[in-house]
């Protein structure tokens, strides 16, 4: 199976934490849709004979697309690619874009899964993050989506937003759970250099996120969702039984995908493509029937490290057998002392050729993966 990711590079306003590629000038939106359709045509052979299992509209804010624009993109995909009849078709959306009419249009277009960027239900936190919606709008749009039959819903939440205690975070989780979403994605607030928060940090107007505070909120997240029957199948992603995001799961398992739009990435197993993160240059190039991208051919070492990193983030763990069969790399033998130490300290377990992090280990997932990375190039 394979997937297509469409990057829609427009937003109403810039969230203070976001470093994704987007523009708040939507005057070229229709032109951008036509350019993305042109890229889909030029890239129609990228996925070879793979059937599409997932289609994902990300951004940016894809819910800014009109019904005609959204339908046009999906029609183009169905014309150029073999799409599974039960494909997961996800659209990222902001609550302020979603009323009953918009939701009905989204459903009619063929979208069957919504990923709603709520982030918090606490008004001062929404203002701090520079979100455009209110808490009431967030709750309303989820209920309305469920009313019209859009029942595959994921909610995004941000934790470690500075506050005197954990009460707001606990309330956010309870309000999210009261809406009964099938899926919750929750990310730690990070401060990136080129964002508003990054500039505030440089000027001393904002403090760095406290690691202990973030870790405590992560532990609250794990316990609260586990108590309500949600399974953590990746560090930041939780779902009710068998409600995994196929798009996310395929990415972590190394399945091929085509990314279209400015700033999008593609992966075919051994090569990554990176589209230029510049709307004007992207539009100019596609008008000339060219795709402005850079290519990164992954070495054997790169591929091993990527399997380690992505595998350790998931409930399925790092597949030691796959590393051995695909790259003749015995991770356990070459890192026996370190792996045994992780197991002894309760940070990991070995189950049927899978190295799986425990909840304790997930707090240190990036560091553990880095410690296991291959440093020298393997031929």
Coordinates of C-alpha atoms in Angstrom, one line a residue:
X1 CA 0.0 0.0 0.0
X2 CA 1.0 3.6 -0.5
X3 CA -0.2 7.1 0.3
X4 CA -0.4 10.6 -1.1
X5 CA 0.1 13.7 1.1
X6 CA -1.1 17.1 -0.2
X7 CA 0.4 20.1 1.5
X8 CA -2.0 23.1 1.4
X9 CA 0.3 26.0 2.3
X10 CA -2.2 28.6 3.5
X11 CA -3.5 29.7 7.0
X12 CA -5.7 32.5 8.2
X13 CA -3.0 33.6 10.7
X14 CA 0.3 32.3 12.1
X15 CA 0.2 30.3 15.3
X16 CA 3.1 31.4 17.5
X17 CA 4.6 27.9 17.7
X18 CA 4.3 26.8 14.1
X19 CA 7.3 26.4 11.8
X20 CA 5.6 24.5 9.0
X21 CA 5.6 26.1 5.5
X22 CA 2.5 28.3 4.9
X23 CA 1.4 31.8 3.8
X24 CA -1.4 34.0 5.2
X25 CA -2.0 35.4 1.7
X26 CA -4.6 33.2 0.1
X27 CA -5.0 35.2 -3.1
X28 CA -3.1 32.4 -5.0
X29 CA -5.1 29.5 -3.5
X30 CA -6.9 28.5 -6.7
X31 CA -3.7 28.8 -8.7
X32 CA -2.0 26.6 -6.1
X33 CA -4.7 24.0 -6.5
X34 CA -4.1 23.9 -10.2
X35 CA -0.3 23.6 -9.7
X36 CA -0.8 20.7 -7.3
X37 CA -3.0 19.0 -9.9
X38 CA -0.2 19.5 -12.4
X39 CA 2.3 18.0 -10.0
X40 CA 0.1 15.0 -9.5
X41 CA 0.1 14.5 -13.2
X42 CA 3.8 14.8 -13.5
X43 CA 4.3 12.4 -10.6
X44 CA 1.7 9.8 -11.6
X45 CA 4.3 7.1 -12.0
X46 CA 6.2 7.8 -8.7
X47 CA 4.4 5.2 -6.8
X48 CA 4.7 2.6 -9.6
X49 CA 2.0 0.0 -9.3
X50 CA 1.2 0.6 -5.6
X51 CA -2.5 1.1 -4.8
X52 CA -3.3 4.1 -2.6
X53 CA -4.4 3.2 0.9
X54 CA -4.4 6.8 2.3
X55 CA -4.9 10.3 1.1
X56 CA -4.0 13.0 3.5
X57 CA -4.6 16.8 3.2
X58 CA -2.2 18.6 5.5
X59 CA -0.7 22.0 5.8
X60 CA -1.2 24.8 6.5
X61 CA -4.9 24.7 6.8
X62 CA -6.6 22.4 4.2
X63 CA -10.1 23.3 5.6
X64 CA -9.6 26.7 3.8
X65 CA -10.1 24.8 0.5
X66 CA -13.5 25.4 -1.1
X67 CA -15.8 22.5 -1.9
X68 CA -14.9 22.8 -5.6
X69 CA -11.1 22.9 -4.9
X70 CA -11.2 19.9 -2.6
X71 CA -13.3 17.9 -5.0
X72 CA -11.1 18.8 -7.9
X73 CA -8.0 17.5 -6.2
X74 CA -9.6 14.3 -5.2
X75 CA -11.0 13.8 -8.7
X76 CA -7.5 14.2 -10.1
X77 CA -6.1 11.7 -7.7
X78 CA -8.8 9.1 -8.5
X79 CA -8.2 9.7 -12.3
X80 CA -4.4 9.3 -12.1
X81 CA -3.9 6.6 -9.3
X82 CA -5.4 3.3 -8.3
X83 CA -7.3 4.2 -5.0
X84 CA -8.5 1.5 -2.7
X85 CA -12.3 1.6 -2.2
X86 CA -11.8 1.7 1.5
X87 CA -9.0 4.3 1.5
X88 CA -8.6 6.5 4.5
X89 CA -9.0 10.1 3.3
X90 CA -8.1 12.7 6.0
X91 CA -8.4 16.4 6.0
X92 CA -6.7 18.6 8.7
X93 CA -9.1 21.4 9.8
X94 CA -9.4 24.2 12.2
X95 CA -12.6 24.6 14.3
X96 CA -13.2 28.2 13.1
X97 CA -13.5 26.9 9.5
X98 CA -16.1 24.2 10.3
X99 CA -19.9 24.8 10.4
X100 CA -22.6 22.4 9.3
X101 CA -22.5 23.5 5.7
X102 CA -18.7 23.2 5.4
X103 CA -18.7 19.8 7.2
X104 CA -21.4 18.5 4.8
X105 CA -19.3 19.7 1.8
X106 CA -16.2 18.0 3.2
X107 CA -18.1 14.7 3.6
X108 CA -19.7 14.9 0.2
X109 CA -16.2 15.3 -1.4
X110 CA -15.2 11.9 -0.2
X111 CA -13.2 12.8 2.9
X112 CA -13.9 10.2 5.6
X113 CA -11.6 11.3 8.4
X114 CA -11.1 14.7 10.1
X115 CA -8.0 15.8 12.0
X116 CA -9.1 18.9 14.0
X117 CA -6.5 21.2 15.5
X118 CA -8.0 22.1 18.8
X119 CA -4.8 22.3 20.8
X120 CA -6.5 23.6 24.0
X121 CA -10.0 24.3 25.4
X122 CA -8.6 27.0 27.7
X123 CA -9.2 30.5 26.2
X124 CA -6.0 32.2 27.6
X125 CA -3.9 29.3 26.2
X126 CA -5.6 29.6 22.8
X127 CA -4.8 33.3 22.8
X128 CA -1.2 32.6 23.9
X129 CA -0.8 30.2 21.0
X130 CA -2.5 32.7 18.6
X131 CA -5.2 30.3 17.6
X132 CA -8.2 31.7 15.7
X133 CA -10.9 29.7 17.3
X134 CA -12.6 29.6 20.7
X135 CA -13.2 26.7 23.0
X136 CA -16.9 26.7 22.2
X137 CA -16.2 26.5 18.5
X138 CA -13.9 23.5 19.1
X139 CA -16.6 21.6 20.9
X140 CA -19.3 22.6 18.5
X141 CA -17.5 21.5 15.4
X142 CA -16.8 18.0 16.7
X143 CA -20.4 17.5 17.7
X144 CA -21.7 18.7 14.4
X145 CA -19.3 16.5 12.5
X146 CA -20.5 13.5 14.4
X147 CA -24.2 14.5 13.8
X148 CA -23.7 14.4 10.0
X149 CA -21.9 11.1 10.1
X150 CA -18.2 12.2 9.9
X151 CA -17.3 9.7 12.7
X152 CA -13.6 9.2 12.2
X153 CA -12.3 12.2 14.2
X154 CA -8.9 12.9 15.5
X155 CA -8.2 15.8 17.9
X156 CA -4.9 17.6 18.3
X157 CA -3.8 18.8 21.7
X158 CA -0.7 20.6 22.9
X159 CA 0.8 20.0 26.4
X160 CA 3.5 21.7 28.4
X161 CA 2.0 25.1 27.8
X162 CA 3.4 27.2 30.7
X163 CA 1.1 27.3 33.7
X164 CA 1.4 27.2 37.5
X165 CA 0.1 23.6 37.8
X166 CA -1.4 20.7 35.7
X167 CA -5.1 21.6 36.3
X168 CA -5.6 23.2 32.8
X169 CA -4.0 20.2 31.1
X170 CA -6.2 17.8 33.1
X171 CA -9.3 19.8 32.2
X172 CA -8.3 19.8 28.5
X173 CA -8.0 16.0 28.5
X174 CA -11.4 15.6 30.2
X175 CA -13.1 17.9 27.7
X176 CA -11.5 16.1 24.8
X177 CA -12.5 12.7 26.1
X178 CA -16.1 14.0 26.7
X179 CA -16.3 14.4 22.9
X180 CA -15.5 10.7 22.3
X181 CA -13.0 11.1 19.4
X182 CA -11.6 7.9 17.9
X183 CA -8.1 9.3 17.9
X184 CA -6.1 11.9 19.8
X185 CA -2.7 13.3 18.8
X186 CA -0.9 15.2 21.5
X187 CA 2.4 17.0 21.1
X188 CA 4.7 18.8 23.5
X189 CA 5.0 22.5 22.9
X190 CA 8.4 23.1 21.4
X191 CA 10.0 26.5 20.6
X192 CA 11.5 26.7 17.1
X193 CA 13.9 29.4 16.2
X194 CA 12.0 31.0 13.3
X195 CA 8.6 31.2 15.1
X196 CA 7.1 34.0 17.1
X197 CA 7.9 32.0 20.3
X198 CA 11.5 31.6 19.1
X199 CA 11.9 35.3 18.7
X200 CA 10.3 35.9 22.1
X201 CA 12.8 33.4 23.6
X202 CA 15.7 35.3 22.1
X203 CA 14.4 38.6 23.5
X204 CA 13.8 37.1 26.9
X205 CA 10.0 37.5 26.7
X206 CA 9.5 33.7 27.0
X207 CA 11.3 31.0 29.0
X208 CA 12.3 27.7 27.6
X209 CA 9.8 24.9 28.3
X210 CA 10.7 23.1 31.6
X211 CA 11.6 19.5 30.9
X212 CA 10.2 18.2 34.3
X213 CA 6.9 20.0 33.7
X214 CA 6.6 18.6 30.2
X215 CA 7.5 15.1 31.4
X216 CA 4.8 15.3 34.2
X217 CA 2.2 16.3 31.7
X218 CA 3.2 13.5 29.3
X219 CA 2.8 11.0 32.2
X220 CA -0.7 12.5 32.9
X221 CA -1.5 12.1 29.2
X222 CA -0.5 8.5 29.2
X223 CA -2.4 7.5 32.4
X224 CA -5.5 9.5 31.6
X225 CA -5.9 8.1 28.1
X226 CA -5.0 4.5 29.1
X227 CA -7.7 4.7 31.8
X228 CA -10.3 5.6 29.1
X229 CA -9.3 2.7 26.8
X230 CA -7.0 4.6 24.4
X231 CA -4.0 2.8 23.1
X232 CA -0.7 4.6 22.6
X233 CA 0.5 3.3 19.3
X234 CA 3.1 6.0 18.7
X235 CA 4.7 8.5 21.1
X236 CA 2.3 11.2 20.3
X237 CA -0.7 9.3 19.0
X238 CA -3.5 7.5 20.8
X239 CA -6.6 5.7 19.6
X240 CA -9.6 3.6 20.6
X241 CA -9.1 -0.1 19.6
X242 CA -8.3 -0.6 15.9
X243 CA -8.7 3.1 15.1
X244 CA -5.1 3.7 14.1
X245 CA -4.4 6.5 11.6
X246 CA -3.4 4.5 8.5
X247 CA -1.5 7.5 7.2
X248 CA 0.6 7.8 10.3
X249 CA 1.1 4.1 10.7
X250 CA 2.3 3.6 7.1
X251 CA 4.8 6.5 7.6
X252 CA 6.4 4.9 10.6
X253 CA 6.5 1.5 8.9
X254 CA 8.4 2.9 6.0
X255 CA 5.7 2.5 3.4
X256 CA 6.2 4.7 0.2
X257 CA 4.3 7.9 -0.2
X258 CA 4.1 10.8 -2.6
X259 CA 4.1 14.3 -1.2
X260 CA 2.8 17.2 -3.4
X261 CA 2.6 20.9 -2.9
X262 CA 5.3 23.3 -1.7
X263 CA 7.3 22.0 1.2
X264 CA 6.0 18.4 0.8
X265 CA 8.3 15.4 1.0
X266 CA 8.1 12.0 -0.9
X267 CA 9.7 8.7 -0.1
X268 CA 9.9 5.5 -2.2
X269 CA 12.0 3.3 0.1
X270 CA 15.5 4.5 -0.6
X271 CA 15.1 8.1 -1.9
X272 CA 13.5 11.2 -0.4
X273 CA 12.4 14.2 -2.4
X274 CA 11.9 17.6 -0.8
X275 CA 9.7 20.1 -2.7
X276 CA 10.8 23.7 -2.4
X277 CA 9.2 25.6 0.5
X278 CA 8.4 28.7 -1.5
X279 CA 4.9 29.3 -3.0
X280 CA 6.0 31.7 -5.7
X281 CA 8.8 29.5 -6.9
X282 CA 6.6 26.4 -6.8
X283 CA 3.9 28.1 -8.9
X284 CA 6.4 29.4 -11.4
X285 CA 8.0 25.9 -11.8
X286 CA 4.8 24.1 -12.2
X287 CA 3.6 26.6 -14.8
X288 CA 6.7 25.4 -16.8
X289 CA 5.7 21.8 -16.1
X290 CA 8.7 21.3 -13.8
X291 CA 8.8 20.1 -10.1
X292 CA 11.2 22.1 -8.0
X293 CA 12.6 19.5 -5.6
X294 CA 15.8 18.3 -4.1
X295 CA 16.7 14.6 -3.8
X296 CA 18.3 12.8 -0.9
X297 CA 19.4 9.3 -1.6
X298 CA 19.5 7.4 1.6
X299 CA 22.6 5.4 2.3
X300 CA 22.4 2.0 4.0
X301 CA 23.3 3.7 7.3
X302 CA 20.6 6.3 6.8
X303 CA 18.0 3.6 6.2
X304 CA 19.0 1.6 9.3
X305 CA 18.9 4.7 11.5
X306 CA 15.5 5.7 10.1
X307 CA 14.1 2.2 10.9
X308 CA 15.5 2.5 14.5
X309 CA 14.0 6.0 15.0
X310 CA 10.6 5.4 13.6
X311 CA 10.3 1.9 15.0
X312 CA 11.1 2.9 18.6
X313 CA 8.3 5.6 18.4
X314 CA 5.6 2.9 17.9
X315 CA 3.9 0.2 20.0
X316 CA 5.3 -2.3 17.5
X317 CA 8.9 -1.3 18.3
X318 CA 12.1 -1.6 16.2
X319 CA 12.0 -4.7 14.1
X320 CA 15.4 -6.4 14.7
X321 CA 14.6 -9.2 12.2
X322 CA 13.9 -6.7 9.4
X323 CA 17.2 -4.9 10.1
X324 CA 19.0 -8.3 9.9
X325 CA 17.2 -9.4 6.7
X326 CA 17.3 -6.1 4.8
X327 CA 20.7 -4.8 5.9
X328 CA 22.5 -7.7 7.6
X329 CA 22.6 -5.5 10.7
X330 CA 22.4 -7.2 14.1
X331 CA 21.3 -4.3 16.4
X332 CA 21.2 -6.4 19.5
X333 CA 24.5 -8.1 19.1
X334 CA 26.3 -4.8 18.3
X335 CA 24.6 -2.9 21.2
X336 CA 24.1 -5.8 23.7
X337 CA 25.3 -4.0 26.8
X338 CA 23.3 -0.9 26.1
X339 CA 20.1 -2.8 25.2
X340 CA 20.4 -5.0 28.3
X341 CA 20.8 -1.9 30.4
X342 CA 17.6 -0.4 28.9
X343 CA 15.8 -3.6 29.7
X344 CA 17.2 -3.8 33.3
X345 CA 16.2 -0.2 33.9
X346 CA 12.7 -0.8 32.7
X347 CA 13.0 1.4 29.7
X348 CA 12.6 -1.3 27.0
X349 CA 11.6 -4.9 26.5
X350 CA 12.5 -7.5 23.8
X351 CA 9.5 -9.3 22.4
X352 CA 9.8 -11.7 19.4
X353 CA 12.6 -9.8 17.6
X354 CA 11.0 -6.4 18.5
X355 CA 12.8 -3.9 20.7
X356 CA 9.9 -2.0 22.3
X357 CA 10.1 1.1 24.6
X358 CA 8.1 1.1 27.9
X359 CA 6.3 4.2 29.1
X360 CA 9.5 5.0 31.0
X361 CA 11.6 4.7 27.9
X362 CA 9.2 6.7 25.8
X363 CA 10.1 9.8 27.9
X364 CA 13.7 9.4 26.5
X365 CA 12.8 8.0 23.0
X366 CA 14.9 10.5 21.0
X367 CA 17.9 10.0 23.2
X368 CA 17.7 6.2 23.1
X369 CA 17.3 6.2 19.3
X370 CA 20.3 8.5 19.0
X371 CA 22.4 6.2 21.2
X372 CA 21.5 3.3 19.0
X373 CA 22.2 5.1 15.7
X374 CA 24.9 3.8 13.4
X375 CA 27.7 6.4 13.3
X376 CA 30.0 5.0 10.6
X377 CA 28.9 4.4 7.1
X378 CA 28.0 0.7 6.4
X379 CA 28.6 -0.7 2.9

